Amino acid sequence: MAHEITVPRLGWTMEEGTFGEWLKEVGERVEVGDPLFVLESDKATTDVEAVDSGILRLPPDTPQQGDPVSVGMVLAYLVEEGEPDPWTTGPQPRSEKKMGESDLTRAPVLPEEKKILTPNPRTPSISPRAARVATELGVAWATLQGSGRGGRIVERDIRNAVQPHTTEDFISMKVDLRGKVSLVTGAARGIGQAIADRLAANGSRVIYTDIDAKGAKEAVSRSEGCTSLAMDVTNSGEIEEVVAQVVRDYGSLDILVNNAGVNTLEHRVPIDEFPLEEWERLLSVDLTGLYLVSRAGARVMRKQGSGRIINIASIVGLVPLRLQCAFVAAKAGAINLTKAMALELGPHGILVNGIAPGSTLTEGTRQLFYGEGGKFHESVQKLLDHIPLGRP
């Protein structure tokens, strides 16, 4: 008796024995880890050529409603011919479940004739990484509310189901990053150091990189288990070497923060007076440097099938200010480059985001606003009046 093979997430059904021809027909639309399985008798088995068995664990007994059987899917339910689908109509089929057993309903024992129904389409899909984490932590994810695109269940949903975040966690930016490897550029001081410190505090192994090797070494000294490397973001060869060393030493690159940037205090002048060499200096770091580091990081992350890239831009990339033509142009470019990267890398499991801070109190802005040589020293109060806290 031929059994059916079904792909619940895609809604395709095929009789057993013709799977090879069917797989050729669907081509690239089916990937390793897609929900492919055969139901034989009252047990579930998988087609190991279609499913990555390294991230798949079948229930040892009869499958239960809500059990994760394969990546990106919810277990199809077995019902006898003519019986309603319990996932959409509510009534439960005959079951071996006894009083006091789990509310998860066991699939009924069926005769040779049986039918496979696709699960309720409202049941969310799950990302491969989230499925692996769910298996490791023993989370039944079918009933979870996904926070990913289209309601897809992602890793944070699984981890939050085990240990929900509190308001205090979000205020103090507590996230479990144990086992993650992060690289932060411009991490010797200021915003970059603060980002690197916070990543380290949440358990990530962080590589503090900066053109100022001594400063990066001092910055990392307070973060146990982390390291620092000298890296000039305008030097593509140096960038490639650093990224290769990170992968060699740690095995992966999960988080990349493009923070390195420069501005000028001296040349706060209109564009007709702005020196070309200063224009080239700012763009080489603030825009081209971001591109070079992102390119190197993206190559690693695409091979991994996952990663996070965060680009630090500036509010002036959205709302330009006078007398900063090069900085404004570079940060506007960084914002749109971030959008382009997100479109290109998203299908490969790489999430790209940008952050556009306003004026932040670092050594540079301290000099700008309060230093004796600060260009805006005389008009500082007018600028601060636009900031709710009254300070950078």
mmCIF file of N, CA and C in Angstrom, residues 61-156:
data_model
loop_
_atom_site.group_PDB
_atom_site.id
_atom_site.type_symbol
_atom_site.label_atom_id
_atom_site.label_comp_id
_atom_site.label_asym_id
_atom_site.label_seq_id
_atom_site.Cartn_x
_atom_site.Cartn_y
_atom_site.Cartn_z
ATOM 1 N N ASP A 61 8.245 7.722 20.510
ATOM 2 C CA ASP A 61 6.984 6.983 20.466
ATOM 3 C C ASP A 61 6.085 7.622 19.411
ATOM 4 N N THR A 62 4.814 7.253 19.421
ATOM 5 C CA THR A 62 3.865 7.829 18.482
ATOM 6 C C THR A 62 3.917 9.354 18.553
ATOM 7 N N PRO A 63 3.968 10.044 17.432
ATOM 8 C CA PRO A 63 4.057 11.507 17.460
ATOM 9 C C PRO A 63 2.880 12.140 18.177
ATOM 10 N N GLN A 64 3.147 13.266 18.793
ATOM 11 C CA GLN A 64 2.114 14.005 19.499
ATOM 12 C C GLN A 64 1.871 15.346 18.819
ATOM 13 N N GLN A 65 0.654 15.825 18.960
ATOM 14 C CA GLN A 65 0.348 17.130 18.400
ATOM 15 C C GLN A 65 1.277 18.172 19.021
ATOM 16 N N GLY A 66 1.952 18.952 18.177
ATOM 17 C CA GLY A 66 2.857 19.979 18.679
ATOM 18 C C GLY A 66 4.300 19.551 18.754
ATOM 19 N N ASP A 67 4.595 18.251 18.563
ATOM 20 C CA ASP A 67 5.980 17.798 18.594
ATOM 21 C C ASP A 67 6.748 18.331 17.389
ATOM 22 N N PRO A 68 7.965 18.858 17.592
ATOM 23 C CA PRO A 68 8.773 19.289 16.444
ATOM 24 C C PRO A 68 9.402 18.078 15.771
ATOM 25 N N VAL A 69 8.954 17.755 14.571
ATOM 26 C CA VAL A 69 9.457 16.588 13.869
ATOM 27 C C VAL A 69 10.539 16.979 12.878
ATOM 28 N N SER A 70 10.457 18.167 12.302
ATOM 29 C CA SER A 70 11.455 18.586 11.333
ATOM 30 C C SER A 70 11.559 20.097 11.356
ATOM 31 N N VAL A 71 12.614 20.598 10.760
ATOM 32 C CA VAL A 71 12.848 22.034 10.760
ATOM 33 C C VAL A 71 11.798 22.749 9.926
ATOM 34 N N GLY A 72 11.229 23.821 10.471
ATOM 35 C CA GLY A 72 10.323 24.667 9.712
ATOM 36 C C GLY A 72 8.925 24.113 9.541
ATOM 37 N N MET A 73 8.497 23.152 10.360
ATOM 38 C CA MET A 73 7.179 22.598 10.161
ATOM 39 C C MET A 73 6.548 22.188 11.480
ATOM 40 N N VAL A 74 5.247 21.887 11.417
ATOM 41 C CA VAL A 74 4.522 21.324 12.543
ATOM 42 C C VAL A 74 4.030 19.950 12.116
ATOM 43 N N LEU A 75 4.057 19.002 13.019
ATOM 44 C CA LEU A 75 3.686 17.629 12.707
ATOM 45 C C LEU A 75 2.305 17.540 12.058
ATOM 46 N N ALA A 76 2.225 16.881 10.906
ATOM 47 C CA ALA A 76 0.934 16.629 10.280
ATOM 48 C C ALA A 76 0.153 15.650 11.153
ATOM 49 N N TYR A 77 -1.154 15.736 11.127
ATOM 50 C CA TYR A 77 -1.979 14.910 12.003
ATOM 51 C C TYR A 77 -2.628 13.782 11.209
ATOM 52 N N LEU A 78 -2.643 12.599 11.771
ATOM 53 C CA LEU A 78 -3.265 11.440 11.136
ATOM 54 C C LEU A 78 -4.729 11.340 11.550
ATOM 55 N N VAL A 79 -5.606 11.237 10.576
ATOM 56 C CA VAL A 79 -7.021 11.003 10.878
ATOM 57 C C VAL A 79 -7.543 9.945 9.909
ATOM 58 N N GLU A 80 -8.584 9.262 10.321
ATOM 59 C CA GLU A 80 -9.176 8.258 9.441
ATOM 60 C C GLU A 80 -9.998 8.949 8.365
ATOM 61 N N GLU A 81 -10.214 8.237 7.270
ATOM 62 C CA GLU A 81 -10.984 8.772 6.152
ATOM 63 C C GLU A 81 -12.342 9.252 6.643
ATOM 64 N N GLY A 82 -12.664 10.511 6.311
ATOM 65 C CA GLY A 82 -13.960 11.051 6.679
ATOM 66 C C GLY A 82 -13.986 11.786 7.997
ATOM 67 N N GLU A 83 -12.978 11.629 8.826
ATOM 68 C CA GLU A 83 -12.952 12.347 10.095
ATOM 69 C C GLU A 83 -12.501 13.787 9.880
ATOM 70 N N PRO A 84 -12.981 14.732 10.704
ATOM 71 C CA PRO A 84 -12.584 16.136 10.547
ATOM 72 C C PRO A 84 -11.138 16.349 10.977
ATOM 73 N N ASP A 85 -10.547 17.401 10.444
ATOM 74 C CA ASP A 85 -9.184 17.770 10.840
ATOM 75 C C ASP A 85 -9.246 18.418 12.219
ATOM 76 N N PRO A 86 -8.678 17.827 13.253
ATOM 77 C CA PRO A 86 -8.796 18.356 14.616
ATOM 78 C C PRO A 86 -8.129 19.710 14.783
ATOM 79 N N TRP A 87 -7.207 20.045 13.897
ATOM 80 C CA TRP A 87 -6.509 21.323 14.065
ATOM 81 C C TRP A 87 -7.364 22.497 13.624
ATOM 82 N N THR A 88 -8.315 22.243 12.744
ATOM 83 C CA THR A 88 -9.134 23.342 12.247
ATOM 84 C C THR A 88 -10.567 23.289 12.760
ATOM 85 N N THR A 89 -11.031 22.104 13.174
ATOM 86 C CA THR A 89 -12.418 21.987 13.608
ATOM 87 C C THR A 89 -12.584 21.786 15.097
ATOM 88 N N GLY A 90 -11.541 21.396 15.782
ATOM 89 C CA GLY A 90 -11.625 21.278 17.228
ATOM 90 C C GLY A 90 -11.794 19.875 17.760
ATOM 91 N N PRO A 91 -12.733 19.030 17.242
ATOM 92 C CA PRO A 91 -12.915 17.691 17.818
ATOM 93 C C PRO A 91 -11.655 16.855 17.674
ATOM 94 N N GLN A 92 -11.374 16.039 18.674
ATOM 95 C CA GLN A 92 -10.192 15.187 18.648
ATOM 96 C C GLN A 92 -10.561 13.800 18.126
ATOM 97 N N PRO A 93 -9.697 13.188 17.319
ATOM 98 C CA PRO A 93 -9.958 11.823 16.857
ATOM 99 C C PRO A 93 -9.782 10.833 18.000
ATOM 100 N N ARG A 94 -10.176 9.586 17.730
ATOM 101 C CA ARG A 94 -9.988 8.556 18.744
ATOM 102 C C ARG A 94 -8.523 8.471 19.124
ATOM 103 N N SER A 95 -8.259 8.285 20.396
ATOM 104 C CA SER A 95 -6.880 8.379 20.858
ATOM 105 C C SER A 95 -6.600 7.329 21.914
ATOM 106 N N GLU A 96 -5.337 6.998 22.077
ATOM 107 C CA GLU A 96 -4.906 6.097 23.135
ATOM 108 C C GLU A 96 -4.688 6.856 24.441
ATOM 109 N N LYS A 97 -4.887 8.167 24.422
ATOM 110 C CA LYS A 97 -4.626 8.976 25.607
ATOM 111 C C LYS A 97 -5.500 8.535 26.769
ATOM 112 N N LYS A 98 -4.920 8.411 27.936
ATOM 113 C CA LYS A 98 -5.648 8.026 29.139
ATOM 114 C C LYS A 98 -5.835 9.252 30.016
ATOM 115 N N MET A 99 -6.766 9.162 30.942
ATOM 116 C CA MET A 99 -7.010 10.266 31.861
ATOM 117 C C MET A 99 -5.731 10.595 32.614
ATOM 118 N N GLY A 100 -5.446 11.883 32.724
ATOM 119 C CA GLY A 100 -4.263 12.298 33.459
ATOM 120 C C GLY A 100 -3.036 12.462 32.594
ATOM 121 N N GLU A 101 -3.096 11.988 31.335
ATOM 122 C CA GLU A 101 -1.955 12.165 30.448
ATOM 123 C C GLU A 101 -1.845 13.619 30.010
ATOM 124 N N SER A 102 -0.764 13.912 29.333
ATOM 125 C CA SER A 102 -0.537 15.257 28.829
ATOM 126 C C SER A 102 -1.684 15.690 27.934
ATOM 127 N N ASP A 103 -1.931 16.999 27.878
ATOM 128 C CA ASP A 103 -2.965 17.523 27.003
ATOM 129 C C ASP A 103 -2.602 17.356 25.533
ATOM 130 N N LEU A 104 -1.313 17.083 25.254
ATOM 131 C CA LEU A 104 -0.931 16.804 23.878
ATOM 132 C C LEU A 104 -1.604 15.503 23.462
ATOM 133 N N THR A 105 -2.356 15.535 22.407
ATOM 134 C CA THR A 105 -3.155 14.381 22.011
ATOM 135 C C THR A 105 -2.348 13.448 21.126
ATOM 136 N N ARG A 106 -2.292 12.184 21.507
ATOM 137 C CA ARG A 106 -1.553 11.218 20.703
ATOM 138 C C ARG A 106 -2.320 10.912 19.414
ATOM 139 N N ALA A 107 -1.562 10.672 18.350
ATOM 140 C CA ALA A 107 -2.192 10.254 17.100
ATOM 141 C C ALA A 107 -2.842 8.891 17.299
ATOM 142 N N PRO A 108 -4.016 8.667 16.744
ATOM 143 C CA PRO A 108 -4.713 7.396 16.956
ATOM 144 C C PRO A 108 -4.024 6.252 16.230
ATOM 145 N N VAL A 109 -4.278 5.028 16.735
ATOM 146 C CA VAL A 109 -3.815 3.835 16.029
ATOM 147 C C VAL A 109 -4.766 3.617 14.867
ATOM 148 N N LEU A 110 -4.225 3.527 13.659
ATOM 149 C CA LEU A 110 -5.059 3.479 12.469
ATOM 150 C C LEU A 110 -4.888 2.160 11.727
ATOM 151 N N PRO A 111 -5.863 1.815 10.927
ATOM 152 C CA PRO A 111 -5.692 0.656 10.044
ATOM 153 C C PRO A 111 -4.741 1.016 8.907
ATOM 154 N N GLU A 112 -4.542 0.054 7.993
ATOM 155 C CA GLU A 112 -3.603 0.279 6.897
ATOM 156 C C GLU A 112 -3.990 1.499 6.074
ATOM 157 N N GLU A 113 -5.300 1.660 5.822
ATOM 158 C CA GLU A 113 -5.761 2.824 5.071
ATOM 159 C C GLU A 113 -5.682 4.053 5.967
ATOM 160 N N LYS A 114 -5.086 5.112 5.508
ATOM 161 C CA LYS A 114 -4.997 6.326 6.312
ATOM 162 C C LYS A 114 -4.787 7.526 5.410
ATOM 163 N N LYS A 115 -4.980 8.681 5.982
ATOM 164 C CA LYS A 115 -4.859 9.916 5.215
ATOM 165 C C LYS A 115 -4.004 10.896 5.989
ATOM 166 N N ILE A 116 -3.170 11.631 5.288
ATOM 167 C CA ILE A 116 -2.327 12.639 5.919
ATOM 168 C C ILE A 116 -2.890 14.009 5.588
ATOM 169 N N LEU A 117 -3.163 14.795 6.591
ATOM 170 C CA LEU A 117 -3.676 16.141 6.368
ATOM 171 C C LEU A 117 -2.627 17.176 6.734
ATOM 172 N N THR A 118 -2.554 18.201 5.939
ATOM 173 C CA THR A 118 -1.634 19.300 6.220
ATOM 174 C C THR A 118 -2.131 20.066 7.437
ATOM 175 N N PRO A 119 -1.250 20.488 8.338
ATOM 176 C CA PRO A 119 -1.680 21.199 9.540
ATOM 177 C C PRO A 119 -2.273 22.564 9.230
ATOM 178 N N ASN A 120 -2.923 23.097 10.236
ATOM 179 C CA ASN A 120 -3.520 24.418 10.126
ATOM 180 C C ASN A 120 -2.502 25.416 9.590
ATOM 181 N N PRO A 121 -2.793 26.105 8.476
ATOM 182 C CA PRO A 121 -1.816 27.048 7.923
ATOM 183 C C PRO A 121 -1.499 28.196 8.858
ATOM 184 N N ARG A 122 -2.321 28.380 9.888
ATOM 185 C CA ARG A 122 -2.032 29.452 10.846
ATOM 186 C C ARG A 122 -0.904 29.079 11.797
ATOM 187 N N THR A 123 -0.553 27.797 11.829
ATOM 188 C CA THR A 123 0.569 27.383 12.666
ATOM 189 C C THR A 123 1.853 27.978 12.110
ATOM 190 N N PRO A 124 2.680 28.641 12.917
ATOM 191 C CA PRO A 124 3.856 29.346 12.399
ATOM 192 C C PRO A 124 4.953 28.409 11.932
ATOM 193 N N SER A 125 5.814 28.934 11.060
ATOM 194 C CA SER A 125 7.016 28.200 10.668
ATOM 195 C C SER A 125 8.123 28.554 11.652
ATOM 196 N N ILE A 126 9.260 27.900 11.515
ATOM 197 C CA ILE A 126 10.361 28.117 12.452
ATOM 198 C C ILE A 126 11.666 28.135 11.681
ATOM 199 N N SER A 127 12.583 28.997 12.078
ATOM 200 C CA SER A 127 13.875 29.078 11.405
ATOM 201 C C SER A 127 14.735 27.876 11.785
ATOM 202 N N PRO A 128 15.678 27.474 10.917
ATOM 203 C CA PRO A 128 16.539 26.333 11.240
ATOM 204 C C PRO A 128 17.282 26.502 12.559
ATOM 205 N N ARG A 129 17.837 27.704 12.810
ATOM 206 C CA ARG A 129 18.554 27.930 14.067
ATOM 207 C C ARG A 129 17.613 27.782 15.259
ATOM 208 N N ALA A 130 16.409 28.336 15.147
ATOM 209 C CA ALA A 130 15.450 28.231 16.246
ATOM 210 C C ALA A 130 15.063 26.775 16.493
ATOM 211 N N ALA A 131 14.943 25.999 15.417
ATOM 212 C CA ALA A 131 14.598 24.584 15.576
ATOM 213 C C ALA A 131 15.692 23.826 16.310
ATOM 214 N N ARG A 132 16.947 24.145 15.995
ATOM 215 C CA ARG A 132 18.052 23.481 16.694
ATOM 216 C C ARG A 132 18.019 23.815 18.183
ATOM 217 N N VAL A 133 17.802 25.112 18.489
ATOM 218 C CA VAL A 133 17.761 25.534 19.890
ATOM 219 C C VAL A 133 16.568 24.896 20.599
ATOM 220 N N ALA A 134 15.426 24.811 19.907
ATOM 221 C CA ALA A 134 14.238 24.192 20.501
ATOM 222 C C ALA A 134 14.504 22.734 20.845
ATOM 223 N N THR A 135 15.202 22.039 19.962
ATOM 224 C CA THR A 135 15.544 20.639 20.219
ATOM 225 C C THR A 135 16.472 20.521 21.417
ATOM 226 N N GLU A 136 17.482 21.398 21.465
ATOM 227 C CA GLU A 136 18.445 21.367 22.568
ATOM 228 C C GLU A 136 17.780 21.651 23.910
ATOM 229 N N LEU A 137 16.831 22.599 23.921
ATOM 230 C CA LEU A 137 16.207 23.021 25.176
ATOM 231 C C LEU A 137 14.911 22.273 25.479
ATOM 232 N N GLY A 138 14.460 21.441 24.542
ATOM 233 C CA GLY A 138 13.237 20.680 24.767
ATOM 234 C C GLY A 138 11.983 21.525 24.741
ATOM 235 N N VAL A 139 11.941 22.514 23.862
ATOM 236 C CA VAL A 139 10.792 23.417 23.777
ATOM 237 C C VAL A 139 9.837 22.939 22.687
ATOM 238 N N ALA A 140 8.556 22.734 23.030
ATOM 239 C CA ALA A 140 7.522 22.425 22.042
ATOM 240 C C ALA A 140 7.056 23.747 21.451
ATOM 241 N N TRP A 141 7.510 24.038 20.248
ATOM 242 C CA TRP A 141 7.368 25.399 19.720
ATOM 243 C C TRP A 141 6.076 25.647 18.951
ATOM 244 N N ALA A 142 5.281 24.593 18.689
ATOM 245 C CA ALA A 142 4.129 24.746 17.803
ATOM 246 C C ALA A 142 3.111 25.765 18.305
ATOM 247 N N THR A 143 3.045 25.976 19.606
ATOM 248 C CA THR A 143 2.052 26.902 20.159
ATOM 249 C C THR A 143 2.615 28.292 20.418
ATOM 250 N N LEU A 144 3.892 28.502 20.104
ATOM 251 C CA LEU A 144 4.505 29.802 20.376
ATOM 252 C C LEU A 144 4.066 30.852 19.367
ATOM 253 N N GLN A 145 4.119 32.092 19.786
ATOM 254 C CA GLN A 145 3.846 33.224 18.906
ATOM 255 C C GLN A 145 5.173 33.701 18.339
ATOM 256 N N GLY A 146 5.354 33.609 17.032
ATOM 257 C CA GLY A 146 6.620 34.002 16.420
ATOM 258 C C GLY A 146 6.754 35.508 16.285
ATOM 259 N N SER A 147 7.960 36.018 16.495
ATOM 260 C CA SER A 147 8.210 37.459 16.370
ATOM 261 C C SER A 147 8.986 37.792 15.103
ATOM 262 N N GLY A 148 9.308 36.768 14.281
ATOM 263 C CA GLY A 148 10.029 37.013 13.039
ATOM 264 C C GLY A 148 9.095 37.472 11.940
ATOM 265 N N ARG A 149 9.663 37.677 10.755
ATOM 266 C CA ARG A 149 8.876 38.137 9.616
ATOM 267 C C ARG A 149 7.800 37.117 9.272
ATOM 268 N N GLY A 150 6.567 37.608 9.094
ATOM 269 C CA GLY A 150 5.464 36.719 8.777
ATOM 270 C C GLY A 150 5.052 35.819 9.921
ATOM 271 N N GLY A 151 5.434 36.195 11.156
ATOM 272 C CA GLY A 151 5.095 35.384 12.315
ATOM 273 C C GLY A 151 5.981 34.179 12.505
ATOM 274 N N ARG A 152 7.117 34.145 11.795
ATOM 275 C CA ARG A 152 8.021 33.001 11.906
ATOM 276 C C ARG A 152 8.671 32.965 13.284
ATOM 277 N N ILE A 153 8.814 31.770 13.836
ATOM 278 C CA ILE A 153 9.466 31.604 15.129
ATOM 279 C C ILE A 153 10.971 31.666 14.930
ATOM 280 N N VAL A 154 11.623 32.531 15.690
ATOM 281 C CA VAL A 154 13.070 32.693 15.606
ATOM 282 C C VAL A 154 13.687 32.343 16.958
ATOM 283 N N GLU A 155 15.025 32.366 17.009
ATOM 284 C CA GLU A 155 15.733 31.882 18.194
ATOM 285 C C GLU A 155 15.296 32.593 19.468
ATOM 286 N N ARG A 156 15.116 33.928 19.398
ATOM 287 C CA ARG A 156 14.759 34.651 20.623
ATOM 288 C C ARG A 156 13.413 34.192 21.190
#
